[in-house]
Tab-separated table of C-alpha atoms in Angstrom:
chain	number	residue	atom	x	y	z
A	1	UNK	CA	-56.789	6.967	-65.517
A	2	UNK	CA	-54.133	4.268	-65.287
A	3	UNK	CA	-51.553	6.851	-64.240
A	4	UNK	CA	-53.845	8.110	-61.474
A	5	UNK	CA	-54.334	4.577	-60.154
A	6	UNK	CA	-50.561	3.987	-59.986
A	7	UNK	CA	-50.022	7.283	-58.191
A	8	UNK	CA	-52.756	6.489	-55.655
A	9	UNK	CA	-51.233	3.057	-55.017
A	10	UNK	CA	-47.826	4.617	-54.307
A	11	UNK	CA	-49.403	7.058	-51.875
A	12	UNK	CA	-51.128	4.234	-49.999
A	13	UNK	CA	-47.839	2.324	-49.685
A	14	UNK	CA	-46.097	5.414	-48.352
A	15	UNK	CA	-48.853	5.948	-45.798
A	16	UNK	CA	-48.620	2.306	-44.681
A	17	UNK	CA	-44.842	2.547	-44.233
A	18	UNK	CA	-45.205	5.796	-42.276
A	19	UNK	CA	-47.798	4.205	-40.012
A	20	UNK	CA	-45.472	1.281	-39.275
A	21	UNK	CA	-42.618	3.689	-38.561
A	22	UNK	CA	-44.811	5.601	-36.104
A	23	UNK	CA	-45.812	2.375	-34.338
A	24	UNK	CA	-42.156	1.347	-34.013
A	25	UNK	CA	-41.117	4.752	-32.707
A	26	UNK	CA	-43.662	4.832	-29.896
A	27	UNK	CA	-43.536	1.097	-29.148
A	28	UNK	CA	-39.715	1.055	-28.714
A	29	UNK	CA	-37.608	-2.034	-28.098
A	30	UNK	CA	-34.579	-3.854	-29.339
A	31	UNK	CA	-36.580	-6.592	-31.049
A	32	UNK	CA	-39.185	-4.579	-32.953
A	33	UNK	CA	-42.460	-3.307	-31.521
A	34	UNK	CA	-45.991	-4.569	-31.392
A	35	UNK	CA	-48.289	-2.960	-33.912
A	36	UNK	CA	-51.739	-3.678	-35.277
A	37	UNK	CA	-50.390	-6.660	-37.179
A	38	UNK	CA	-48.979	-8.218	-33.950
A	39	UNK	CA	-51.694	-7.394	-31.478
A	40	UNK	CA	-51.657	-10.894	-29.954
A	41	UNK	CA	-51.253	-10.502	-26.175
A	42	UNK	CA	-49.165	-13.652	-25.734
A	43	UNK	CA	-46.734	-12.643	-28.469
A	44	UNK	CA	-46.412	-9.159	-27.008
A	45	UNK	CA	-45.671	-10.490	-23.522
A	46	UNK	CA	-43.128	-12.876	-24.967
A	47	UNK	CA	-41.429	-10.048	-26.814
A	48	UNK	CA	-41.265	-7.895	-23.667
A	49	UNK	CA	-39.953	-10.819	-21.618
A	50	UNK	CA	-37.107	-11.498	-24.048
A	51	UNK	CA	-36.169	-7.836	-24.144
A	52	UNK	CA	-36.012	-7.588	-20.322
A	53	UNK	CA	-34.040	-10.822	-20.037
A	54	UNK	CA	-31.581	-9.597	-22.634
A	55	UNK	CA	-30.995	-6.357	-20.690
A	56	UNK	CA	-30.700	-8.231	-17.370
A	57	UNK	CA	-28.185	-10.822	-18.600
A	58	UNK	CA	-26.121	-8.149	-20.329
A	59	UNK	CA	-25.899	-6.063	-17.126
A	60	UNK	CA	-24.989	-9.146	-15.056
A	61	UNK	CA	-22.324	-10.079	-17.590
A	62	UNK	CA	-20.774	-6.617	-17.324
A	63	UNK	CA	-20.856	-6.825	-13.510
A	64	UNK	CA	-19.159	-10.226	-13.554
A	65	UNK	CA	-16.504	-8.863	-15.892
A	66	UNK	CA	-15.917	-5.892	-13.561
A	67	UNK	CA	-15.476	-8.243	-10.593
A	68	UNK	CA	-12.967	-10.344	-12.541
A	69	UNK	CA	-10.955	-7.267	-13.512
A	70	UNK	CA	-10.986	-5.926	-9.958
A	71	UNK	CA	-9.911	-9.244	-8.426
A	72	UNK	CA	-7.138	-9.667	-11.000
A	73	UNK	CA	-5.847	-6.175	-10.219
A	74	UNK	CA	-6.004	-6.938	-6.493
A	75	UNK	CA	-4.027	-10.153	-7.063
A	76	UNK	CA	-1.329	-8.329	-9.037
A	77	UNK	CA	-0.967	-5.626	-6.375
A	78	UNK	CA	-1.120	-8.144	-3.543
A	79	UNK	CA	1.595	-10.291	-5.108
A	80	UNK	CA	3.915	-7.276	-5.090
A	81	UNK	CA	3.040	-6.617	-1.445
A	82	UNK	CA	3.808	-10.234	-0.562
A	83	UNK	CA	7.192	-9.912	-2.243
A	84	UNK	CA	8.016	-6.747	-0.269
A	85	UNK	CA	6.799	-8.305	2.987
A	86	UNK	CA	8.945	-11.407	2.487
A	87	UNK	CA	11.975	-9.195	1.877
A	88	UNK	CA	11.273	-7.338	5.133
A	89	UNK	CA	10.900	-10.652	6.957
A	90	UNK	CA	14.242	-11.886	5.630
A	91	UNK	CA	16.017	-8.652	6.603
A	92	UNK	CA	14.598	-8.855	10.134
A	93	UNK	CA	15.637	-12.497	10.415
A	94	UNK	CA	19.197	-11.698	9.337
A	95	UNK	CA	19.501	-8.979	11.980
A	96	UNK	CA	18.099	-11.238	14.676
A	97	UNK	CA	20.466	-14.085	13.816
A	98	UNK	CA	23.475	-11.752	13.644
A	99	UNK	CA	22.881	-10.234	17.112
A	100	UNK	CA	25.656	-7.640	16.948
A	101	UNK	CA	24.544	-5.911	20.154
A	102	UNK	CA	27.084	-6.223	22.986
A	103	UNK	CA	24.741	-5.366	25.852
A	104	UNK	CA	21.915	-7.851	25.269
A	105	UNK	CA	19.736	-9.717	22.793
A	106	UNK	CA	16.355	-8.086	23.387
A	107	UNK	CA	16.165	-6.370	20.008
A	108	UNK	CA	17.471	-9.484	18.261
A	109	UNK	CA	14.730	-11.593	19.835
A	110	UNK	CA	12.116	-9.020	18.849
A	111	UNK	CA	13.473	-8.954	15.290
A	112	UNK	CA	13.266	-12.750	15.055
A	113	UNK	CA	9.700	-12.713	16.376
A	114	UNK	CA	8.736	-10.043	13.867
A	115	UNK	CA	10.408	-11.945	11.022
A	116	UNK	CA	8.505	-15.112	11.889
A	117	UNK	CA	5.178	-13.269	12.219
A	118	UNK	CA	5.729	-11.314	9.006
A	119	UNK	CA	6.480	-14.539	7.133
A	120	UNK	CA	3.274	-16.100	8.470
A	121	UNK	CA	1.245	-13.038	7.485
A	122	UNK	CA	2.657	-13.042	3.966
A	123	UNK	CA	1.866	-16.751	3.636
A	124	UNK	CA	-1.726	-16.034	4.639
A	125	UNK	CA	-1.804	-13.143	2.172
A	126	UNK	CA	-0.598	-15.458	-0.587
A	127	UNK	CA	-3.277	-18.005	0.322
A	128	UNK	CA	-5.905	-15.267	0.127
A	129	UNK	CA	-4.749	-14.255	-3.350
A	130	UNK	CA	-4.866	-17.873	-4.520
A	131	UNK	CA	-8.369	-18.293	-3.115
A	132	UNK	CA	-9.580	-15.138	-4.840
A	133	UNK	CA	-8.164	-16.371	-8.125
A	134	UNK	CA	-9.550	-19.911	-7.985
A	135	UNK	CA	-12.835	-19.284	-6.169
A	136	UNK	CA	-13.867	-15.908	-7.575
A	137	UNK	CA	-12.099	-14.778	-10.730
A	138	UNK	CA	-11.927	-18.062	-12.651
A	139	UNK	CA	-15.595	-19.164	-12.195
A	140	UNK	CA	-16.910	-15.723	-13.133
A	141	UNK	CA	-14.593	-15.453	-16.136
A	142	UNK	CA	-15.751	-18.878	-17.335
A	143	UNK	CA	-19.371	-17.777	-17.141
A	144	UNK	CA	-18.744	-14.486	-18.932
A	145	UNK	CA	-17.331	-16.306	-21.962
A	146	UNK	CA	-19.345	-19.508	-21.456
A	147	UNK	CA	-21.555	-21.222	-24.038
A	148	UNK	CA	-24.911	-20.983	-22.186
A	149	UNK	CA	-24.896	-17.204	-22.208
A	150	UNK	CA	-23.767	-16.989	-25.830
A	151	UNK	CA	-26.347	-19.574	-26.947
A	152	UNK	CA	-29.150	-17.724	-25.182
A	153	UNK	CA	-28.084	-14.413	-26.708
A	154	UNK	CA	-27.949	-16.015	-30.167
A	155	UNK	CA	-31.502	-17.294	-29.710
A	156	UNK	CA	-32.650	-13.805	-28.734
A	157	UNK	CA	-30.938	-12.322	-31.777
A	158	UNK	CA	-32.467	-15.010	-33.997
A	159	UNK	CA	-35.886	-14.159	-32.600
A	160	UNK	CA	-35.236	-10.515	-33.412
A	161	UNK	CA	-34.393	-11.329	-37.042
A	162	UNK	CA	-37.495	-13.525	-37.425
A	163	UNK	CA	-39.652	-10.751	-36.016
A	164	UNK	CA	-38.238	-8.289	-38.526
A	165	UNK	CA	-38.942	-10.758	-41.350
A	166	UNK	CA	-42.499	-11.207	-40.078
A	167	UNK	CA	-43.020	-7.439	-40.039
A	168	UNK	CA	-41.748	-7.187	-43.601
A	169	UNK	CA	-44.021	-10.051	-44.655
A	170	UNK	CA	-46.957	-8.386	-42.942
A	171	UNK	CA	-46.320	-5.278	-45.034
A	172	UNK	CA	-46.282	-7.449	-48.158
A	173	UNK	CA	-49.622	-8.998	-47.212
A	174	UNK	CA	-51.104	-5.528	-46.753
A	175	UNK	CA	-49.974	-4.595	-50.255
A	176	UNK	CA	-51.572	-7.724	-51.685
A	177	UNK	CA	-54.837	-6.927	-49.982
A	178	UNK	CA	-54.829	-3.418	-51.451
A	179	UNK	CA	-54.232	-4.745	-54.954
A	180	UNK	CA	-56.983	-7.288	-54.620
A	181	UNK	CA	-59.453	-4.632	-53.490
A	182	UNK	CA	-58.480	-2.034	-56.081
A	183	UNK	CA	-58.188	-4.335	-59.028
A	184	UNK	CA	-60.703	-6.960	-59.865
A	185	UNK	CA	-59.593	-10.059	-58.019
A	186	UNK	CA	-57.794	-12.123	-60.572
A	187	UNK	CA	-56.565	-15.597	-59.881
A	188	UNK	CA	-52.962	-14.499	-59.957
A	189	UNK	CA	-53.423	-11.719	-57.367
A	190	UNK	CA	-55.451	-13.939	-55.097
A	191	UNK	CA	-52.904	-16.751	-55.242
A	192	UNK	CA	-50.080	-14.339	-54.456
A	193	UNK	CA	-52.072	-12.974	-51.513
A	194	UNK	CA	-52.720	-16.457	-50.195
A	195	UNK	CA	-49.036	-17.375	-50.538
A	196	UNK	CA	-48.004	-14.210	-48.707
A	197	UNK	CA	-50.465	-14.901	-45.891
A	198	UNK	CA	-49.265	-18.503	-45.594
A	199	UNK	CA	-45.664	-17.356	-45.373
A	200	UNK	CA	-46.639	-14.807	-42.732
A	201	UNK	CA	-48.334	-17.478	-40.631
A	202	UNK	CA	-45.296	-19.726	-40.935
A	203	UNK	CA	-42.994	-16.897	-39.851
A	204	UNK	CA	-45.218	-16.069	-36.891
A	205	UNK	CA	-45.328	-19.722	-35.839
A	206	UNK	CA	-41.551	-20.092	-36.063
A	207	UNK	CA	-41.105	-16.771	-34.302
A	208	UNK	CA	-43.327	-17.888	-31.427
A	209	UNK	CA	-41.423	-21.164	-31.048
A	210	UNK	CA	-38.054	-19.417	-31.193
A	211	UNK	CA	-39.313	-16.832	-28.721
A	212	UNK	CA	-40.304	-19.504	-26.209
A	213	UNK	CA	-36.922	-21.192	-26.600
A	214	UNK	CA	-35.120	-17.868	-26.179
A	215	UNK	CA	-37.156	-17.003	-23.075
A	216	UNK	CA	-36.331	-20.346	-21.465
A	217	UNK	CA	-32.614	-20.089	-22.288
A	218	UNK	CA	-32.304	-16.469	-21.187
A	219	UNK	CA	-34.217	-17.126	-17.959
A	220	UNK	CA	-31.919	-20.063	-17.148
A	221	UNK	CA	-28.838	-17.946	-17.808
A	222	UNK	CA	-30.198	-15.093	-15.696
A	223	UNK	CA	-30.863	-17.422	-12.758
A	224	UNK	CA	-27.395	-18.942	-13.091
A	225	UNK	CA	-25.786	-15.504	-13.241
A	226	UNK	CA	-27.580	-14.317	-10.125
A	227	UNK	CA	-26.852	-17.476	-8.154
A	228	UNK	CA	-23.203	-17.902	-9.196
A	229	UNK	CA	-22.282	-14.234	-8.811
A	230	UNK	CA	-23.758	-14.139	-5.310
A	231	UNK	CA	-21.898	-17.331	-4.378
A	232	UNK	CA	-18.592	-15.914	-5.617
A	233	UNK	CA	-19.126	-12.671	-3.716
A	234	UNK	CA	-19.845	-14.624	-0.543
A	235	UNK	CA	-16.738	-16.746	-1.131
A	236	UNK	CA	-14.655	-13.586	-1.516
A	237	UNK	CA	-16.051	-12.118	1.707
A	238	UNK	CA	-15.469	-15.372	3.584
A	239	UNK	CA	-11.885	-15.656	2.320
A	240	UNK	CA	-11.081	-12.089	3.363
A	241	UNK	CA	-12.753	-12.541	6.756
A	242	UNK	CA	-10.736	-15.700	7.435
A	243	UNK	CA	-7.558	-13.959	6.297
A	244	UNK	CA	-8.051	-10.979	8.594
A	245	UNK	CA	-8.895	-13.229	11.551
A	246	UNK	CA	-5.642	-15.147	11.101
A	247	UNK	CA	-3.681	-11.920	10.692
A	248	UNK	CA	-5.224	-10.606	13.916
A	249	UNK	CA	-4.187	-13.750	15.799
A	250	UNK	CA	-0.624	-13.493	14.481
A	251	UNK	CA	-0.375	-9.814	15.414
A	252	UNK	CA	-1.756	-10.387	18.908
A	253	UNK	CA	0.797	-13.129	19.537
A	254	UNK	CA	3.600	-10.957	18.137
A	255	UNK	CA	2.575	-8.005	20.287
A	256	UNK	CA	2.588	-10.179	23.409
A	257	UNK	CA	6.095	-11.443	22.631
A	258	UNK	CA	7.470	-7.966	21.968
A	259	UNK	CA	5.836	-6.514	25.093
A	260	UNK	CA	7.450	-9.293	27.115
A	261	UNK	CA	10.856	-8.384	25.681
A	262	UNK	CA	10.259	-4.734	26.518
A	263	UNK	CA	9.296	-5.607	30.087
A	264	UNK	CA	12.476	-7.623	30.458
A	265	UNK	CA	14.717	-4.812	29.283
A	266	UNK	CA	12.877	-2.260	31.436
A	267	UNK	CA	13.037	-4.485	34.518
A	268	UNK	CA	16.727	-5.329	34.192
A	269	UNK	CA	19.386	-2.792	35.296
A	270	UNK	CA	21.108	-0.847	32.585
A	271	UNK	CA	24.058	-2.887	31.328
A	272	UNK	CA	27.360	-1.245	32.253
A	273	UNK	CA	30.298	-2.110	30.046
A	274	UNK	CA	33.842	-1.214	30.816
A	275	UNK	CA	33.915	1.095	27.817
A	276	UNK	CA	30.651	2.860	28.622
A	277	UNK	CA	30.968	6.583	29.275
A	278	UNK	CA	28.547	9.505	29.565
A	279	UNK	CA	28.462	12.127	26.818
A	280	UNK	CA	30.851	15.026	27.254
A	281	UNK	CA	29.436	18.002	29.200
A	282	UNK	CA	28.907	21.245	27.378
A	283	UNK	CA	31.218	24.182	27.922
A	284	UNK	CA	28.292	26.071	29.416
A	285	UNK	CA	27.811	23.344	32.034
A	286	UNK	CA	31.536	23.276	32.822
A	287	UNK	CA	31.720	27.065	33.071
A	288	UNK	CA	28.595	27.188	35.183
A	289	UNK	CA	30.039	24.643	37.588
A	290	UNK	CA	33.134	26.705	38.309
A	291	UNK	CA	31.273	30.017	38.285
A	292	UNK	CA	28.791	28.755	40.872
A	293	UNK	CA	31.649	27.507	43.006
A	294	UNK	CA	33.247	30.969	42.928
A	295	UNK	CA	29.996	32.704	43.843
A	296	UNK	CA	29.356	30.450	46.802
A	297	UNK	CA	32.870	31.182	48.016
A	298	UNK	CA	33.583	27.479	48.391
A	299	UNK	CA	36.753	25.951	47.090
A	300	UNK	CA	36.114	22.692	45.204
A	301	UNK	CA	39.066	20.534	44.353
A	302	UNK	CA	39.194	18.850	40.916
A	303	UNK	CA	41.767	16.075	40.363
A	304	UNK	CA	43.815	16.131	37.155
A	305	UNK	CA	46.542	13.743	36.044
A	306	UNK	CA	49.027	13.297	33.245
A	307	UNK	CA	48.244	10.572	30.660
A	308	UNK	CA	49.839	9.117	27.538
A	309	UNK	CA	47.760	8.448	24.397
A	310	UNK	CA	47.743	4.722	23.539
A	311	UNK	CA	45.124	4.849	20.732
A	312	UNK	CA	44.607	7.514	18.132
A	313	UNK	CA	41.295	9.332	18.267
A	314	UNK	CA	39.745	11.521	15.567
A	315	UNK	CA	37.551	14.312	16.911
A	316	UNK	CA	33.950	14.167	15.704
A	317	UNK	CA	32.854	17.629	16.867
A	318	UNK	CA	34.454	21.000	17.416
A	319	UNK	CA	34.633	20.501	21.191
A	320	UNK	CA	36.474	17.169	20.975
A	321	UNK	CA	40.244	16.650	20.842
A	322	UNK	CA	42.336	14.859	18.215
A	323	UNK	CA	44.773	12.367	19.769
A	324	UNK	CA	47.856	10.628	18.393
A	325	UNK	CA	49.649	7.666	19.913
A	326	UNK	CA	52.433	8.832	22.227
A	327	UNK	CA	50.994	12.255	23.007
A	328	UNK	CA	50.706	13.400	26.631
A	329	UNK	CA	47.594	15.144	27.866
A	330	UNK	CA	46.382	16.638	31.127
A	331	UNK	CA	43.014	15.029	31.886
A	332	UNK	CA	40.243	15.182	34.447
A	333	UNK	CA	39.256	11.962	36.163
A	334	UNK	CA	35.824	11.101	34.673
A	335	UNK	CA	34.327	9.178	31.741
A	336	UNK	CA	35.026	11.857	29.180
A	337	UNK	CA	38.286	13.734	29.535
A	338	UNK	CA	38.842	17.382	28.868
A	339	UNK	CA	42.474	18.090	28.283
A	340	UNK	CA	45.188	19.826	26.306
A	341	UNK	CA	47.547	18.409	23.707
A	342	UNK	CA	49.842	20.235	21.267
A	343	UNK	CA	48.428	23.603	22.227
A	344	UNK	CA	44.819	22.601	21.535
A	345	UNK	CA	42.122	21.688	24.043
A	346	UNK	CA	38.975	19.587	23.820
A	347	UNK	CA	37.040	16.507	24.946
A	348	UNK	CA	38.023	12.886	24.247
A	349	UNK	CA	37.137	9.452	25.704
A	350	UNK	CA	39.286	8.195	28.569
A	351	UNK	CA	39.441	4.726	27.040
A	352	UNK	CA	41.858	6.054	24.424
A	353	UNK	CA	44.581	7.024	26.956
A	354	UNK	CA	46.575	5.379	29.722
A	355	UNK	CA	47.553	7.090	32.917
A	356	UNK	CA	51.217	7.806	33.503
A	357	UNK	CA	52.893	8.498	36.866
A	358	UNK	CA	55.644	10.669	35.412
A	359	UNK	CA	54.295	13.673	37.251
A	360	UNK	CA	52.443	14.166	40.479
A	361	UNK	CA	48.753	14.997	40.367
A	362	UNK	CA	47.716	18.560	40.006
A	363	UNK	CA	45.123	20.008	42.341
A	364	UNK	CA	43.291	22.917	40.788
A	365	UNK	CA	40.931	25.182	42.679
A	366	UNK	CA	37.991	26.836	40.945
A	367	UNK	CA	38.103	30.545	40.252
A	368	UNK	CA	36.367	32.534	37.482
A	369	UNK	CA	35.323	31.259	34.042
A	370	UNK	CA	36.664	34.118	31.938
A	371	UNK	CA	38.700	32.648	29.129
A	372	UNK	CA	37.376	29.203	28.370
A	373	UNK	CA	35.027	26.328	29.129
A	374	UNK	CA	36.443	25.658	32.571
A	375	UNK	CA	37.746	29.145	33.260
A	376	UNK	CA	41.053	30.248	34.626
A	377	UNK	CA	42.470	27.935	37.279
A	378	UNK	CA	44.699	28.502	40.283
A	379	UNK	CA	47.557	26.082	40.558
A	380	UNK	CA	48.608	24.960	44.020
A	381	UNK	CA	52.315	24.830	43.080
A	382	UNK	CA	52.766	28.585	43.263
A	383	UNK	CA	49.253	29.923	44.003
A	384	UNK	CA	49.384	32.038	40.828
A	385	UNK	CA	46.799	32.292	38.006
A	386	UNK	CA	47.864	30.374	34.941
A	387	UNK	CA	46.637	30.573	31.421
A	388	UNK	CA	43.461	28.775	30.351
A	389	UNK	CA	43.705	25.035	31.016
A	390	UNK	CA	42.800	24.409	27.383
A	391	UNK	CA	46.205	25.993	26.532
A	392	UNK	CA	48.007	24.597	29.573
A	393	UNK	CA	51.194	22.567	28.673
A	394	UNK	CA	52.059	20.847	31.927
A	395	UNK	CA	55.719	19.970	31.307
A	396	UNK	CA	56.589	23.448	30.003
A	397	UNK	CA	55.002	25.128	33.005
A	398	UNK	CA	56.810	22.783	35.391
A	399	UNK	CA	60.129	23.659	33.738
A	400	UNK	CA	59.427	27.395	33.853
A	401	UNK	CA	58.470	27.167	37.519
A	402	UNK	CA	61.680	25.314	38.350
A	403	UNK	CA	63.725	28.000	36.589
A	404	UNK	CA	61.956	30.745	38.535
A	405	UNK	CA	62.638	28.940	41.801
A	406	UNK	CA	66.368	28.597	40.990
A	407	UNK	CA	66.681	32.275	40.003
A	408	UNK	CA	65.002	33.385	43.212
A	409	UNK	CA	67.432	31.353	45.325
A	410	UNK	CA	70.385	33.087	43.670
C-alpha cells in the first residue's frame, strides 16, 4: 500500500507540472505567464505592461543605434567629399590667379568665382557634418548606452526572476497541500505548508513592488526615448534644410557672376592678335576653288611670293610642312601658307617665315586640279604648264627658263 501511495503522489506531481507547462505555453511572454496561481487582475496587467514596455524600449534603442550608425557613415563620407571639394577649389583658384590666357581674363575671373563659391560650399558642408555629429549622433549614442535605460531593463529582468521564483514557490505550496490532504495532517507537514505559503506571499509582495518600480522606470525611459529621438530627427532635418538653403544662395550668386562674364565675352569683339591665323584649308577646298574657277571660265589671280624661314616649324599633320631656318619657300599670301621646300609641299603658319624680295612675285592663273591640292598652275613667265606647285622649286625653274631663253636666241 505504501508503494501505491508513493506512485500516486509522483503521478500527481507530474500532472501539476504538465498543467503549469500548458498554462505557460498558451499564456506566452518573456516574464512568465499568468496561471491559476496568479489570477490577480492587477498583477496580470502589471506583467503585460512591463512586457510591452520592454519590447518598446528595445525597439527604440535599436532605432537610435541605427540612426547613430547612419549619421556616422554620412559624416565619414561627407568629410571625404569636403576634402575633394577643397582640392577642386584650390586648383580653380590657382588657374584664376595664374591667368595664362593672352586674349582676356574672362575664364580666369570665372575660375576665381567658382573657387570662392566652392570653398564657401565646402565650409557649409563641414558645418553640417559638425552639427550632425554634435546635435544628432552624440545625444542618441549617450542615450543608447545611458544608465536610465540599463537601470530600467535591470528592474524588468529582476521582476522576471522574482516571478519565476514565485511560480516555483507556488508549485511547492501545491505539493504541501497534497501531502496534507493525503496524509493525516501532522504538525510537521502543516508547519512546512504554512512556511511555504508565507514565503509565497512575501515573494508576491516583493514582485508586485518591483513590478511597479520597473513599470515606472520603463515608462520614463520610453517617454524619454520618444521625445529625444524625435528632437534629434527634427534637428537633423533643420540642419540639412539650412545647409541646402545656403548652398542654393551661393550657387545662385555664382551663376549670376558667371553669366555676366559670358555676356561680356559674347558682347565684345573677338580679340585679334598679331599671331592669330585661321586653320589651314583642306586640299578638297583648295582643289574645289581652282576647279570652280576653271569651269566658270574666269581667270582668278593668286599672289605668291618667295620667303625665307626664320623659325623652325615641325609639322603636326600630314598636310603640314616641316621648316628649317634658312630655307626658302614659295608661299601664298594668307594666314596659313601652302608652299614647297626641299621637294616637299604642305601647309605651315606664315608667322614662321619672313618675306624676301630676292625674286619678283609670281602670278599664277587657275587651271585644272589634276595632280595635287591646288592643281596644275600656269605660270605667266612663259605661259606653259609647270609641274604641281607642291613640287615647284622656284629658283631651279627660273634658271632653266633663263637657259631656254639664251638657247633660243642663239
